[in-house]
Coordinates of C-alpha atoms in Angstrom, one line a residue:
X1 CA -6.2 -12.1 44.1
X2 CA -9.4 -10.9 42.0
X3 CA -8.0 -12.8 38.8
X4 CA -7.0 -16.0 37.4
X5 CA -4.3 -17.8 39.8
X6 CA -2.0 -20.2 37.1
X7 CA 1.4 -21.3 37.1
X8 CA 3.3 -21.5 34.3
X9 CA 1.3 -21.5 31.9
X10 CA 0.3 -18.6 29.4
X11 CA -3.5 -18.0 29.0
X12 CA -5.6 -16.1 26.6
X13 CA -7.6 -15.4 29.9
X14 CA -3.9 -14.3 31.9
X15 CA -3.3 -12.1 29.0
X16 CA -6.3 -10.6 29.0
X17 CA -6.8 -10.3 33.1
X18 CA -3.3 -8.7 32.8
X19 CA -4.2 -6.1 30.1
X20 CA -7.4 -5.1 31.9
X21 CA -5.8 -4.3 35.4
X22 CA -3.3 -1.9 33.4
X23 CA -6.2 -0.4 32.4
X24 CA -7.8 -0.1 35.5
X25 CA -4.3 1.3 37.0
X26 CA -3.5 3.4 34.0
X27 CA 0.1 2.6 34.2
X28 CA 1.8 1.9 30.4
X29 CA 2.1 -1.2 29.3
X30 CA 6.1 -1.8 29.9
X31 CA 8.1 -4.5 31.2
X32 CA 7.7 -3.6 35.5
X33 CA 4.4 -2.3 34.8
X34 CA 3.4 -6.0 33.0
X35 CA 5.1 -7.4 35.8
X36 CA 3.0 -6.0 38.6
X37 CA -0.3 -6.7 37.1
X38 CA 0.7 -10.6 36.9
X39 CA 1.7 -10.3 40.1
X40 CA -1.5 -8.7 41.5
X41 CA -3.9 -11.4 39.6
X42 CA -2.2 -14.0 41.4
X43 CA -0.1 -15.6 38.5
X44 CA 3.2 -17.2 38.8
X45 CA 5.3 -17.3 36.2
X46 CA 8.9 -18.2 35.3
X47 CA 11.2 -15.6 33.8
X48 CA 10.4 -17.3 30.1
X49 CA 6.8 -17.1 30.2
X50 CA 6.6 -13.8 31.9
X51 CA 8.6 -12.3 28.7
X52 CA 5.8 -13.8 26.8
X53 CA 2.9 -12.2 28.5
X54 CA 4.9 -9.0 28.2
X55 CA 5.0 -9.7 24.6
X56 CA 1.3 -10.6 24.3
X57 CA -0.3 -7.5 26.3
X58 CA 1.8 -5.0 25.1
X59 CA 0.3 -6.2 21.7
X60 CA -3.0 -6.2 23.1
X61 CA -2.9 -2.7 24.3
X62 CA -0.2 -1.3 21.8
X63 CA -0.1 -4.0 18.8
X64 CA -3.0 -6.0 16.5
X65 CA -3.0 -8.4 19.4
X66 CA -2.6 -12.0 18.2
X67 CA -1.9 -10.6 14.8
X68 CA 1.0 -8.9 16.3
X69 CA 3.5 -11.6 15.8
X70 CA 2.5 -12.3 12.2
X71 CA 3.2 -8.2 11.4
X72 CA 6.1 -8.5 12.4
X73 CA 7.2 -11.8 10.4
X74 CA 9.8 -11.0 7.6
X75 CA 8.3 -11.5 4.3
X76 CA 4.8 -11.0 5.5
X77 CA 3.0 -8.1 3.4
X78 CA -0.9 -8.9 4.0
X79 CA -2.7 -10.5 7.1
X80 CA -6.4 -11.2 7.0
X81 CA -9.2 -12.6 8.9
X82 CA -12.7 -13.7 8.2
X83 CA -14.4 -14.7 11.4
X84 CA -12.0 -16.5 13.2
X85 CA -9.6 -17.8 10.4
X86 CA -6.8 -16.3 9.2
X87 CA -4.5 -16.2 6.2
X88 CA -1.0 -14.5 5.3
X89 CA 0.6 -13.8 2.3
X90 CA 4.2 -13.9 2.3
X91 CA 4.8 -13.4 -1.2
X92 CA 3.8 -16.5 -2.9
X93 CA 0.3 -16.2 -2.5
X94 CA -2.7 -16.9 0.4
X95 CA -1.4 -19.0 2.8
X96 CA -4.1 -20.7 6.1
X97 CA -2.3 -20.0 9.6
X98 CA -3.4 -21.9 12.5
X99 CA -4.3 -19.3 15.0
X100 CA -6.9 -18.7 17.7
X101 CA -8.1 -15.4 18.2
X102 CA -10.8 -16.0 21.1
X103 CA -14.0 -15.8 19.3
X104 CA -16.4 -13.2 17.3
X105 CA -16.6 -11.2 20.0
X106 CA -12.9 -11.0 20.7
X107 CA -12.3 -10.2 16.8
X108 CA -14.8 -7.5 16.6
X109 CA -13.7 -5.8 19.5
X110 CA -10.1 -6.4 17.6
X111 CA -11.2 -4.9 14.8
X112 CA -12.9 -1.7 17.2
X113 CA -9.4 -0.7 18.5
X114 CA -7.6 -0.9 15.9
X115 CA -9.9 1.4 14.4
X116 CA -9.7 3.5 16.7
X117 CA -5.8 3.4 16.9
X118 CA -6.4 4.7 13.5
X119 CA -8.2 7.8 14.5
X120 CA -11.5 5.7 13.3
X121 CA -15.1 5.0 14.4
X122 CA -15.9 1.6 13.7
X123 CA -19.5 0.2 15.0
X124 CA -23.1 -0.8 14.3
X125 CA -23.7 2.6 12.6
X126 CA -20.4 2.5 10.6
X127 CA -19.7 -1.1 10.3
X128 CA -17.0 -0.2 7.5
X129 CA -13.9 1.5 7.8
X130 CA -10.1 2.5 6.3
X131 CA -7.8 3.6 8.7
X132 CA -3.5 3.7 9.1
X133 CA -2.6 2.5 12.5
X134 CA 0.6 4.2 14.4
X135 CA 3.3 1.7 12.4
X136 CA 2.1 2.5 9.2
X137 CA 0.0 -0.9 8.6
X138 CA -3.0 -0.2 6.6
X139 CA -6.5 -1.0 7.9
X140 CA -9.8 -1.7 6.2
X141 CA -12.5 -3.6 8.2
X142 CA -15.9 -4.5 8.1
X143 CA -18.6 -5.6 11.1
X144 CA -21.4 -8.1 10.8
X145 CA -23.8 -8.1 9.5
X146 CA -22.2 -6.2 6.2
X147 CA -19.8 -9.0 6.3
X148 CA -20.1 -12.1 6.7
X149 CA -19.1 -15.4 8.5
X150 CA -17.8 -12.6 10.9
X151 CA -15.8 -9.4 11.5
X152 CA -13.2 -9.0 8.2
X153 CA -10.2 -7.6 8.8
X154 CA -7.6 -6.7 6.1
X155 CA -4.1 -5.7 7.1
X156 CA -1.7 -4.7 4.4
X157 CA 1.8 -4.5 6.5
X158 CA 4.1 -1.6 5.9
X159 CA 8.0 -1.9 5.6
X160 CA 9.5 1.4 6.7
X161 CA 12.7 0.4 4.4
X162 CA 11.9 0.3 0.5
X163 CA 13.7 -1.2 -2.1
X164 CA 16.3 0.1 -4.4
X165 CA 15.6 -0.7 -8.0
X166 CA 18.7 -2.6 -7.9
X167 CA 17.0 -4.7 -5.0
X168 CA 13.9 -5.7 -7.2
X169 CA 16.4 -7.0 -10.2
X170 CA 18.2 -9.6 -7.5
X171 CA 14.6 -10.4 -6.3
X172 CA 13.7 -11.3 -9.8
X173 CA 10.8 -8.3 -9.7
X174 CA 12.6 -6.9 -12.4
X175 CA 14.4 -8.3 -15.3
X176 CA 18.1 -7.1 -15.7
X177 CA 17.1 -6.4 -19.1
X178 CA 14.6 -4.1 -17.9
X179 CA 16.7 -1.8 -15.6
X180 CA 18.6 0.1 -18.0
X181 CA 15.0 1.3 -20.0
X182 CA 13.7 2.1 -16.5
X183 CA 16.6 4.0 -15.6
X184 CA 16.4 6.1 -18.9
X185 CA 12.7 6.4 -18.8
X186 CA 13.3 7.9 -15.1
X187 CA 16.4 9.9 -16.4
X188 CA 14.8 11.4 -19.5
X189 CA 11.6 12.6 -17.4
X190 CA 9.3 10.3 -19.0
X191 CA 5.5 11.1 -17.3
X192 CA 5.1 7.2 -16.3
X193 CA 1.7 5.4 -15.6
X194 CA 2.7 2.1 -13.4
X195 CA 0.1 -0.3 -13.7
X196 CA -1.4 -3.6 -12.0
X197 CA -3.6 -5.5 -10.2
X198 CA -4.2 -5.2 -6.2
X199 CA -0.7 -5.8 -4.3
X200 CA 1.5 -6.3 -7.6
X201 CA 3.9 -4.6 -6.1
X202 CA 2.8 -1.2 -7.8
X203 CA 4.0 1.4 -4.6
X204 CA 7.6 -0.3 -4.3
X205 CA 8.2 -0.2 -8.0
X206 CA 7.1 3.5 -8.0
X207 CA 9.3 4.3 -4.6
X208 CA 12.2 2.6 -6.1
X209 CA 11.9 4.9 -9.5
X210 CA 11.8 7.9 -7.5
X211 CA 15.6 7.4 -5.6
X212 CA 16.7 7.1 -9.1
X213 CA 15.8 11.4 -9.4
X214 CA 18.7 13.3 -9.2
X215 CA 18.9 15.1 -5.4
X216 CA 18.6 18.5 -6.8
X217 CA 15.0 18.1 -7.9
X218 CA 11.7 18.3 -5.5
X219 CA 9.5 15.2 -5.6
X220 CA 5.8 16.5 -4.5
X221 CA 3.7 13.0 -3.7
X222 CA 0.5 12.9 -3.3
X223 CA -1.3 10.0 -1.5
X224 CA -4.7 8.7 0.0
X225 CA -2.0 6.9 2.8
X226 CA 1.3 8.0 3.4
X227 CA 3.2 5.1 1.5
X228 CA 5.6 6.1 -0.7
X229 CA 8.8 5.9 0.8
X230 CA 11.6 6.8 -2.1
X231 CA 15.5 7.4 -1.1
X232 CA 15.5 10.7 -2.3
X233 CA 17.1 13.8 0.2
X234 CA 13.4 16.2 -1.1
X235 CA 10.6 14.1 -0.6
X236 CA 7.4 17.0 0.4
X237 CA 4.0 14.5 1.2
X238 CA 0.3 15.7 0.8
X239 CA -2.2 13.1 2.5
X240 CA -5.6 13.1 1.9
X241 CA -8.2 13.5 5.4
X242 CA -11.1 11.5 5.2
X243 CA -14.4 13.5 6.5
X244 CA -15.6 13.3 10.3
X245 CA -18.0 11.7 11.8
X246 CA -20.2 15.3 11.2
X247 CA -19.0 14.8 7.4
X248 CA -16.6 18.0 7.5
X249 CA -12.9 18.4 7.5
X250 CA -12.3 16.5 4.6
X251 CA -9.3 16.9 2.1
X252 CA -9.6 15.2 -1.3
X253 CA -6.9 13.8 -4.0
X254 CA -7.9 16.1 -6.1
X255 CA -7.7 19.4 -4.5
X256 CA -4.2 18.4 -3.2
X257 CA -3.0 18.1 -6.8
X258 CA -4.1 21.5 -6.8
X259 CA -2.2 22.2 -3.9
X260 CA 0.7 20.8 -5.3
X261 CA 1.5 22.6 -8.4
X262 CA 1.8 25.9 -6.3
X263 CA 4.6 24.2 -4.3
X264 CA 7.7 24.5 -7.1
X265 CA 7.6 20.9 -7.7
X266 CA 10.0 19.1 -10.0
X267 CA 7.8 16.0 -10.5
X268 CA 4.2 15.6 -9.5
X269 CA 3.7 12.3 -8.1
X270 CA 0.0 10.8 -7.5
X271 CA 0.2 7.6 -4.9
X272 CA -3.2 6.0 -6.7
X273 CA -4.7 7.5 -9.6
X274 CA -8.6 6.2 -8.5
X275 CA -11.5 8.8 -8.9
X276 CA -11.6 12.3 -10.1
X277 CA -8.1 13.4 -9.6
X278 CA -7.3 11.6 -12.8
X279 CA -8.2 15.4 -14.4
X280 CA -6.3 17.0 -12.1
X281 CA -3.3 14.5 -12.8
X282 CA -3.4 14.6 -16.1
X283 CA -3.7 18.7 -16.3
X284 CA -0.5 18.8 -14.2
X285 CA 1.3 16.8 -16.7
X286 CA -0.2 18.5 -19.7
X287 CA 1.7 22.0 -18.1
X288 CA 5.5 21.6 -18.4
X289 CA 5.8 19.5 -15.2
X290 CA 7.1 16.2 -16.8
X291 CA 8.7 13.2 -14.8
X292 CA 5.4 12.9 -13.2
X293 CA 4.2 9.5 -11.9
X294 CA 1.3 8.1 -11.1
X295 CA 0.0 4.3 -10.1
X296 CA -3.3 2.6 -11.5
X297 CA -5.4 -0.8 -11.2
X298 CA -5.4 -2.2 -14.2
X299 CA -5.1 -5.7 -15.3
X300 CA -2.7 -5.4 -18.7
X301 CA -1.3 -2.1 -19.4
X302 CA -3.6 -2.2 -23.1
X303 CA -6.6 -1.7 -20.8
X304 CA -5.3 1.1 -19.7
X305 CA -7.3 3.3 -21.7
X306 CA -10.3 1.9 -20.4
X307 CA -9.8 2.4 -16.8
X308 CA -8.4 6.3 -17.6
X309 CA -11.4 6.7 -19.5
X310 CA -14.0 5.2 -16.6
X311 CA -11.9 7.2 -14.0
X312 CA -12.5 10.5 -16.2
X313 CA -16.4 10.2 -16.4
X314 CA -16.6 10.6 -12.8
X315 CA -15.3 13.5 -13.1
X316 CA -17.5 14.7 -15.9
X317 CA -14.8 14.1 -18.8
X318 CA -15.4 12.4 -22.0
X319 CA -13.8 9.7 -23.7
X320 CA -12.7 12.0 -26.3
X321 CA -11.4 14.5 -23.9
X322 CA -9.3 12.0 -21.6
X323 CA -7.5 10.6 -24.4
X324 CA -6.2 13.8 -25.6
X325 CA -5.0 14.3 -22.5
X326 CA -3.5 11.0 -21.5
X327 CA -2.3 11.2 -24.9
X328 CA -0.1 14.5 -24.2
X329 CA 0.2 13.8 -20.9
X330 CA 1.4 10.1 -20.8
X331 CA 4.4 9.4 -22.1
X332 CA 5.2 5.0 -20.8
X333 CA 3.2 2.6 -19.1
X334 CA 4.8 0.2 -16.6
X335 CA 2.7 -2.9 -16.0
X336 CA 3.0 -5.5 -13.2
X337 CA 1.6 -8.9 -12.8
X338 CA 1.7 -11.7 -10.1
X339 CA 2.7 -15.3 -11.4
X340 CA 3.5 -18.2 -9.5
X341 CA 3.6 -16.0 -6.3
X342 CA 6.6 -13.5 -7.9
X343 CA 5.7 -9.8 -8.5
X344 CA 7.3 -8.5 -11.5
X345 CA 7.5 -5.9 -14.3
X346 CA 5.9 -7.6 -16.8
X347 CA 5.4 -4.8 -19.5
X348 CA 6.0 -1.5 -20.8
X349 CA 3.6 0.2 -23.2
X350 CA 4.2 3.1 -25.4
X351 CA 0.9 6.0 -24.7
X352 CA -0.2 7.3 -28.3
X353 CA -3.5 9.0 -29.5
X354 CA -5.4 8.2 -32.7
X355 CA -8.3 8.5 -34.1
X356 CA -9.6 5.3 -32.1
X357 CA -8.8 7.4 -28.8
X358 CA -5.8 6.7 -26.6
X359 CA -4.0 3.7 -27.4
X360 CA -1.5 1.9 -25.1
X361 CA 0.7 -0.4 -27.7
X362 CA 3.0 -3.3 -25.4
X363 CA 6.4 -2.4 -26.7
X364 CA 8.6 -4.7 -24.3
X365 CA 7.3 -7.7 -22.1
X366 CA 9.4 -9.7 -19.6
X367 CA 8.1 -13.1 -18.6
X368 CA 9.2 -14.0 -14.7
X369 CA 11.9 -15.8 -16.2
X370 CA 13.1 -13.0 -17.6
X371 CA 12.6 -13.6 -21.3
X372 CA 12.3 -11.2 -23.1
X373 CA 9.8 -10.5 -26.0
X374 CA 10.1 -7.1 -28.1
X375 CA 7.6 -5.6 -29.9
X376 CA 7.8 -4.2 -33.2
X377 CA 7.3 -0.8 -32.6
X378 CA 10.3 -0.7 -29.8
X379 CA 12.7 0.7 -32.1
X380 CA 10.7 4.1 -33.2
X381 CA 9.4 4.0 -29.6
X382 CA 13.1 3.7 -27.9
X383 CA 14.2 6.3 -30.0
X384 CA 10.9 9.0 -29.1
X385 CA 12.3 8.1 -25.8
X386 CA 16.2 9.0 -26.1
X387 CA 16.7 5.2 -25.4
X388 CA 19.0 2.9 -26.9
X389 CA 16.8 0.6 -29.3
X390 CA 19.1 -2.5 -28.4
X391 CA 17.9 -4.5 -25.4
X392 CA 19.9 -8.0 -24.5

């Protein structure tokens, strides 16, 4: 035999032998197939430890590799690595994990395939990149020397099943007190802005709004990466397409809103509200097409107006102009926030316009505890809403 002879035991070096003579044979990388290859490098294995090298090159050739395992961990939602270390978050923050993934060179040429599982060219000449593997996990990544120790990978995991809204209440990510407004907001075809920092939770919160539509009415989302996943029977997705390597090809946010609003839809729905769609967006919902949604980075829902307004100058609006249309377009904003490791609805604003521009005034705000503090304009707020004023 041409490659490593062991017994028993499971090798980086087997696994790796092992995936290259599939490659070299071209046969797929199941169970008999995996079997044949260990035989022909000269390995013997039990019936235990030739499951595992099953396991391990069919996520080589087919999976993240080493990272496999950690995907697929229940609770997991983000998996990184800078240079050789690696950290998870399983919901209650950044947690180190004890894993050895062979070296720079092994990483970066990671970090290569995926890419190019992703329908991405990642290399020397473009040493950054964004891509959605196969399963749905998002991708970005970035090659020395742009990033340094080493290769960077960032690997936001994606649950096919979402989360009713009756889910996040027994997970704590909403307050009971909460649901019923929600519900109403989503009933009375509030245009709703939900808020928050980077993974707050602001996609599921969204998703799990949307299955609260009634079936009759056509949901139209719009998305940089498929990820919206509501439980709704009339779901139509537009997905952006990044330009090609020649810089042609591609299709932007914004002239998919476009797109959109010729396809009869009941409720306009923007996945990420991030660059010069914002004018599109908020034209949509200034035209009769209310129970829109849209999600935002923003770290309170009162600085709102500030990110609306940046996000409108690039595409050549002024402040002036975006408030008076957030202003008529807006009608809630739902803000999240991450404490102690628990993503939850931490606020709703009311969207007004003044003579000091657009103005998002915190009318509820729910602690993770679930206490509840109301604001003093709820009552004239619930009431603009068709809501009843009496939250307990």
């Amino acid at each position: 035999a041409d490659g490593p002879v062991t017994t028993g035991i499971v090798t980086a070096e087997l696994v790796a032998a092992v995936r290259d003579r599939l490659a070299a044979s071209g046969d797929d990388a199941d169970a008999p197939a995996v079997a044949r290859a260990v035989r022909e490098v000269g390995a013997v294995l039990g019936h235990d430890e030739l499951r595992a090298v099953v396991r391990a090159v069919r996520a080589e050739v087919l999976g993240a590799g080493p990272l496999q395992a950690l995907l697929e961990s229940p609770g997991v939602t983000d998996v990184l690595v800078e240079g050789g270390r690696v950290w998870v978050d399983r919901g209650a923050g950044l947690q180190r994990v004890d894993l050895d993934l062979g070296g720079p060179a092994r990483v970066r040429a990671l970090a290569v395939r995926l890419a190019a599982a992703g329908g991405q060219r990642l290399d020397d000449a473009a040493p950054v990149v964004d891509a959605r593997l196969p399963d749905g996990t998002r991708l970005h990544a970035v090659l020395p020397p742009v990033a340094e120790p080493g290769t960077l990978l960032s690997l936001r995991v994606h649950r096919p099943q979402g989360f009713s809204l009756e889910d996040l209440v027994r997970r704590g990510s909403v307050a009971p007190v909460l649901e019923p407004v929600l519900r109403g907001l989503v009933a009375r075809r509030a245009n709703l802005l939900v808020s928050g920092a980077t993974g707050t939770g602001k996609t599921t919160l969204l998703a799990a709004l949307l299955s609260l539509v009634p079936a009759d009415e056509r949901i139209v989302c719009i998305e940089e990466a498929a990820e919206l996943r509501p439980d709704h029977p009339h779901v139509v997705r537009l997905v952006a397409r990044r330009p090609n390597v020649e810089g042609a090809g591609e299709i932007d946010l914004a002239s998919l809103v476009r797109h959109a609003l010729r396809m009869r839809p009941d409720r306009v729905v923007l996945g990420e509200c991030r660059g010069a769609d914002v004018r599109e967006v908020l034209s949509a919902l200034n035209t009769g097409h209310d129970g829109g949604c849209a999600t935002l980075h923003a770290n309170a829902a009162t600085d709102v107006p500030a990110r609306l307004e940046a996000l409108g100058a690039l595409a050549g609006m002024t402040p002036r102009a975006v408030a008076a249309q957030a202003a008529s377009a807006l009608d809630a904003v739902v803000h999240l926030r991450r404490t102690r490791g628990l993503r939850h609805v931490a606020e709703i604003g009311a969207v007004s316009g003044g003579s000091d521009g657009l103005v998002v005034e915190r009318v509820l705000a729910c602690g993770p505890d679930g206490e509840l503090e109301v604001g003093a304009a709820w009552p004239e707020v619930a009431r603009r809403w068709g809501l009843d004023p009496v939250v307990a």
